[in-house]
XYZ file of C-alpha atoms in Angstrom:
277
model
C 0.000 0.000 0.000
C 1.542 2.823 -1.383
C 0.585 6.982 0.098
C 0.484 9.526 -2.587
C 0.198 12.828 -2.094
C -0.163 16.370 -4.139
C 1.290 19.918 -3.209
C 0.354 22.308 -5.918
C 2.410 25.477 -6.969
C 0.923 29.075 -6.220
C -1.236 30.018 -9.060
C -2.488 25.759 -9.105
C -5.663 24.450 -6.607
C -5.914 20.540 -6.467
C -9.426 20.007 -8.242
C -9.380 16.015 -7.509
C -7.138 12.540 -8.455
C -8.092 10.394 -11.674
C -7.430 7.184 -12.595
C -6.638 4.424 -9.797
C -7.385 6.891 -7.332
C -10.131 8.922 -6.648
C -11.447 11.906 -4.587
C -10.944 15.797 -3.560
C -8.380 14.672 -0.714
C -4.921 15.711 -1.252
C -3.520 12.226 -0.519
C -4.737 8.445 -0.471
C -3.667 5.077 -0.320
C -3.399 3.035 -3.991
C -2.751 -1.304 -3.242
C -0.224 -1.894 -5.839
C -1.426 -5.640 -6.643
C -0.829 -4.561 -10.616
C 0.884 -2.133 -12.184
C -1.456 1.727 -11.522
C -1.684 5.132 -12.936
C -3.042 8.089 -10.919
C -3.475 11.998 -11.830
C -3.738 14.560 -9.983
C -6.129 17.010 -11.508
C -5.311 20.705 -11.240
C -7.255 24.568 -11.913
C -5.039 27.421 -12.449
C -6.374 30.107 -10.245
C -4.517 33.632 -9.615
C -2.153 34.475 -7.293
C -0.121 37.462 -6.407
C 2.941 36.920 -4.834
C 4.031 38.290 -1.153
C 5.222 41.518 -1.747
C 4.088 41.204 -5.102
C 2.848 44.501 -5.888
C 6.503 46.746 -7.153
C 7.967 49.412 -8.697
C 7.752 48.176 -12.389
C 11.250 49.527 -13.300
C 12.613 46.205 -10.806
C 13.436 46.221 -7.628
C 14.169 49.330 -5.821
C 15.599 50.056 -2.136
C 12.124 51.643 -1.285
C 9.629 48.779 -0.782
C 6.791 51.173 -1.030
C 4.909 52.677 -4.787
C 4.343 55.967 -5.635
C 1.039 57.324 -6.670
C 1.320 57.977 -10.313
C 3.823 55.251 -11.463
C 3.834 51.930 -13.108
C 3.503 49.157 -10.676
C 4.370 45.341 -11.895
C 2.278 42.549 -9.689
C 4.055 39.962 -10.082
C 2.770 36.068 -9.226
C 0.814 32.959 -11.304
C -2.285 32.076 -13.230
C -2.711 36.199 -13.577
C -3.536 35.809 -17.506
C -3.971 33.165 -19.854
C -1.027 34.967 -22.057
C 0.527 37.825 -22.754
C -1.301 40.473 -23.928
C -0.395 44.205 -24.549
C -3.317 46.798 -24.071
C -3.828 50.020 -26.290
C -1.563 52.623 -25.694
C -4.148 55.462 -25.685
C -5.816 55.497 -23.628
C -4.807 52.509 -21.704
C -7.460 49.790 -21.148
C -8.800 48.831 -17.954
C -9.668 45.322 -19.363
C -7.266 42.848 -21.550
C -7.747 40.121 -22.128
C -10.687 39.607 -19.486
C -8.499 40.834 -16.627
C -8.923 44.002 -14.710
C -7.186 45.191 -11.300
C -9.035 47.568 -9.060
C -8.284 49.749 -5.769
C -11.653 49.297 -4.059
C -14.091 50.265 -6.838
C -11.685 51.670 -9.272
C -10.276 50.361 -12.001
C -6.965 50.558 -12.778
C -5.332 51.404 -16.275
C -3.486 48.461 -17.862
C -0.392 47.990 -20.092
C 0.164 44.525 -20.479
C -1.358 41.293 -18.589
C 0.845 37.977 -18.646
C 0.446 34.536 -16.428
C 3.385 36.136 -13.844
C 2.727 39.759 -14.005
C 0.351 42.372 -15.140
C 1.701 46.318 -15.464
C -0.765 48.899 -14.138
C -0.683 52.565 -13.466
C -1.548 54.260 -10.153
C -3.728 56.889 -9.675
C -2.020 60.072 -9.004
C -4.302 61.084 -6.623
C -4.082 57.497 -4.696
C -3.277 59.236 -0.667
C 0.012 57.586 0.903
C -0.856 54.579 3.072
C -1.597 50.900 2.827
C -4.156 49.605 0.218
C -5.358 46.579 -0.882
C -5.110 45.839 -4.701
C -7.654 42.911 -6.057
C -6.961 41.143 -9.553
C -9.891 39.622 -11.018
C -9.264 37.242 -14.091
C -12.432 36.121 -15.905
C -14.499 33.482 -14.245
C -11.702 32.538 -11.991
C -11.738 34.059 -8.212
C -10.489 37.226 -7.244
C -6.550 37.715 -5.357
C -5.991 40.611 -3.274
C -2.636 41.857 -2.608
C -1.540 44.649 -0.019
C 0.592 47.302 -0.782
C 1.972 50.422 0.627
C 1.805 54.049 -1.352
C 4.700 56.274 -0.419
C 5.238 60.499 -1.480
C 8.781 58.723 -3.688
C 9.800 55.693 -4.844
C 11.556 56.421 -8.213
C 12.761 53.221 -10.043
C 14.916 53.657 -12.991
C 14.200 51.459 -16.338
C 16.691 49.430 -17.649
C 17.417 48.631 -21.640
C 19.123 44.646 -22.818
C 21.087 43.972 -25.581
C 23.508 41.414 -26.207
C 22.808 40.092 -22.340
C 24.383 43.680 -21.073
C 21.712 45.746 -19.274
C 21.849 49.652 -19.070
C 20.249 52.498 -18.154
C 17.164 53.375 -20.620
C 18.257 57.139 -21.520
C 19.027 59.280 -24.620
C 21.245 61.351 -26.469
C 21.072 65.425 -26.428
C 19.764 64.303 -30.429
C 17.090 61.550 -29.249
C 18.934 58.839 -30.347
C 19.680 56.143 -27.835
C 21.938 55.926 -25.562
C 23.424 52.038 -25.770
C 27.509 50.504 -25.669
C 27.551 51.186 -29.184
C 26.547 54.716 -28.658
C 27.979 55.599 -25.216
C 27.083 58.987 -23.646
C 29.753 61.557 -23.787
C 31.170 64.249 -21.501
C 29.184 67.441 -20.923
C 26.255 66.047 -22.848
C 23.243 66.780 -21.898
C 21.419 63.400 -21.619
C 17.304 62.203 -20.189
C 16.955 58.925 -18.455
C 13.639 57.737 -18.271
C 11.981 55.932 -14.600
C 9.102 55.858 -12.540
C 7.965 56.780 -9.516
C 9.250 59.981 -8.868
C 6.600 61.466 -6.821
C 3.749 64.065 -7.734
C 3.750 66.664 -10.249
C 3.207 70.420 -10.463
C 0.338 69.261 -12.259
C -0.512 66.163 -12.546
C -0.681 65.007 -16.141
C -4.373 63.174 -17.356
C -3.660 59.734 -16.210
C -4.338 56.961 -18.454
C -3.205 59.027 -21.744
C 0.117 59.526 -23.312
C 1.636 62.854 -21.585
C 1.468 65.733 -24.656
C 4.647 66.865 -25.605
C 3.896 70.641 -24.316
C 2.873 72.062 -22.126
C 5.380 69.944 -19.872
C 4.395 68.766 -16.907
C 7.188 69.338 -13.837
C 7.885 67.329 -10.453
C 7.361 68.920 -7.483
C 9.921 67.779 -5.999
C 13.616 68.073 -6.176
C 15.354 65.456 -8.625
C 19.018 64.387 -7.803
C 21.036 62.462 -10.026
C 24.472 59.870 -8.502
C 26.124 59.301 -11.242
C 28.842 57.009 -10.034
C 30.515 59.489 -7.264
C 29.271 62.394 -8.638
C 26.409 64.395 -7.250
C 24.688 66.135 -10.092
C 21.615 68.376 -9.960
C 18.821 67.132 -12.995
C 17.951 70.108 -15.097
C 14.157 69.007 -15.630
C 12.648 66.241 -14.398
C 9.204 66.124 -16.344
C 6.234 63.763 -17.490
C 7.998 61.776 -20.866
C 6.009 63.177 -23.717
C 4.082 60.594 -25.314
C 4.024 57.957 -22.466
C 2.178 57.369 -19.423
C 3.459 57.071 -15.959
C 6.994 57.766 -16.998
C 9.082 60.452 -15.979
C 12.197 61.989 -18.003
C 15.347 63.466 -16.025
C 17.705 65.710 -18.171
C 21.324 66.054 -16.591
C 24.741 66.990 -17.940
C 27.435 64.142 -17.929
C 30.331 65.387 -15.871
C 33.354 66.482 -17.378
C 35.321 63.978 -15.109
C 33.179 61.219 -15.664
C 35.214 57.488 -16.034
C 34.621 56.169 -18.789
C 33.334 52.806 -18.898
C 29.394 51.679 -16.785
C 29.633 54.206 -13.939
C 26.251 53.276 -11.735
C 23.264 55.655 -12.143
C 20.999 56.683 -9.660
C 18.556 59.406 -8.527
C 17.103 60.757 -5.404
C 13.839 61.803 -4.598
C 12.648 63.440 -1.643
C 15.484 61.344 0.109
C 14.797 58.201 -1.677
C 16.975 56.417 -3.442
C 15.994 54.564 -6.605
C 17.613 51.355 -8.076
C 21.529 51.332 -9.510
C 22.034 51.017 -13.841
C 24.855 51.428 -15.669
C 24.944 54.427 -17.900
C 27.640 53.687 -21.086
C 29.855 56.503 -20.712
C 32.597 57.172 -23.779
């Protein structure tokens, strides 16, 4: 007599066994008198991992999410595939999948089985709040998070397996190894999370190109040991939820991947490297 047994991953419920054995018990007893074959029948349901609710540039030493940014929840079962949602104005369905903050709706970017992007409200108050996923007839997953004044993240670019800061050139091109920032340029690198705005652009559309819309607060940039003021740190025309820092390269920069970083209303945001010629 022969115990089996079932544990099921997050983002799997145990429906029932088939075959030899039988039942909605997690484990049972099979006689092996002959050769047996059991199955253990599974749903996918949804599931948002603990802390699952983050700054969608990565992680970032502020566990908290700023009102106004792109969160990723991250976790299982959240989508039957991936699926990108209009750009304007975002959706706040794809794909049968909708996240809410009590009764609001949130604006989507993209849903996937391990994480859907969503934007904030900007006018979301600092404080806990409880964020609830609801994927078509399947039952809804509540997560917890916390909404803080700053948590800037910075967004990252790959190619060729190297990772670097997303930013461009004083000319718009891209900034990449190939195409390394130089000295005294006058670059933007592009995050999330910065904190509130002047005035808050509409959220859910792509940010117009003018007027611009400002931070309110005051945008530092670490660019390996150097402490350099940003010039404008504004609303990215043409995207939502993103916010563009200008700065001027040092003259004494290294060259190489010196680590970039701003600083918001004392927080700190995640480390990239910035190509530097």
């Amino acid at each position: 007599r022969v115990t089996v047994s079932v544990e099921s991953h997050p983002g799997y419920r145990f429906r029932s066994w088939d075959g030899d054995l039988t039942g909605p018990f997690r484990s049972g007893v099979v006689p092996l008198v002959a050769p047996r074959v059991v199955r253990a029948l599974l749903d996918r349901v949804p599931y948002v991992a603990p802390a699952g609710v983050r700054n969608a540039a990565g992680e970032t030493p502020e566990a908290g999410v700023a009102p106004g940014s792109i969160v990723a929840i991250l976790g299982a079962s959240l989508a039957t595939a991936y699926e990108p949602g209009p750009p304007n104005p975002l959706a706040q369905t794809i794909g049968g999948v909708t996240v809410r903050i009590g009764a609001r709706l949130l604006p989507l970017l993209f849903v996937s089985p391990e994480q859907i992007n969503a934007l904030l409200p900007a006018d979301l108050p600092e404080g806990e709040h409880t964020l609830t996923v609801k994927a078509g007839g399947q039952p809804e997953v509540s997560a917890s998070f916390t909404a803080v004044r700053n948590a800037p993240g910075l967004f990252l670019q790959v190619q060729d397996a190297f990772r670097f800061a997303s930013a461009l050139h004083e000319d718009g091109t891209p900034v990449t190894p190939a195409s390394p920032a130089r000295r005294g340029e006058l670059i933007a690198v592009f995050g999330t999370g910065f904190g509130p705005y002047l005035n808050p652009p509409p959220d859910g559309f792509p940010t117009p190109a003018r007027p611009e819309f400002p931070l309110l607060d005051r945008v530092e940039v670490l660019l390996g040991e150097a402490l350099v003021e940003a010039q404008a740190a504004v609303a990215a025309p043409g995207q939502t939820g993103v916010v563009m820092t200008r700065f001027r390269v040092p003259e004494d920069t290294p060259a190489g991947a010196p680590g970039l970083r701003v600083r918001v209303g004392g927080r700190l945001s995640n480390t990239v490297p910035l190509p530097v010629e």
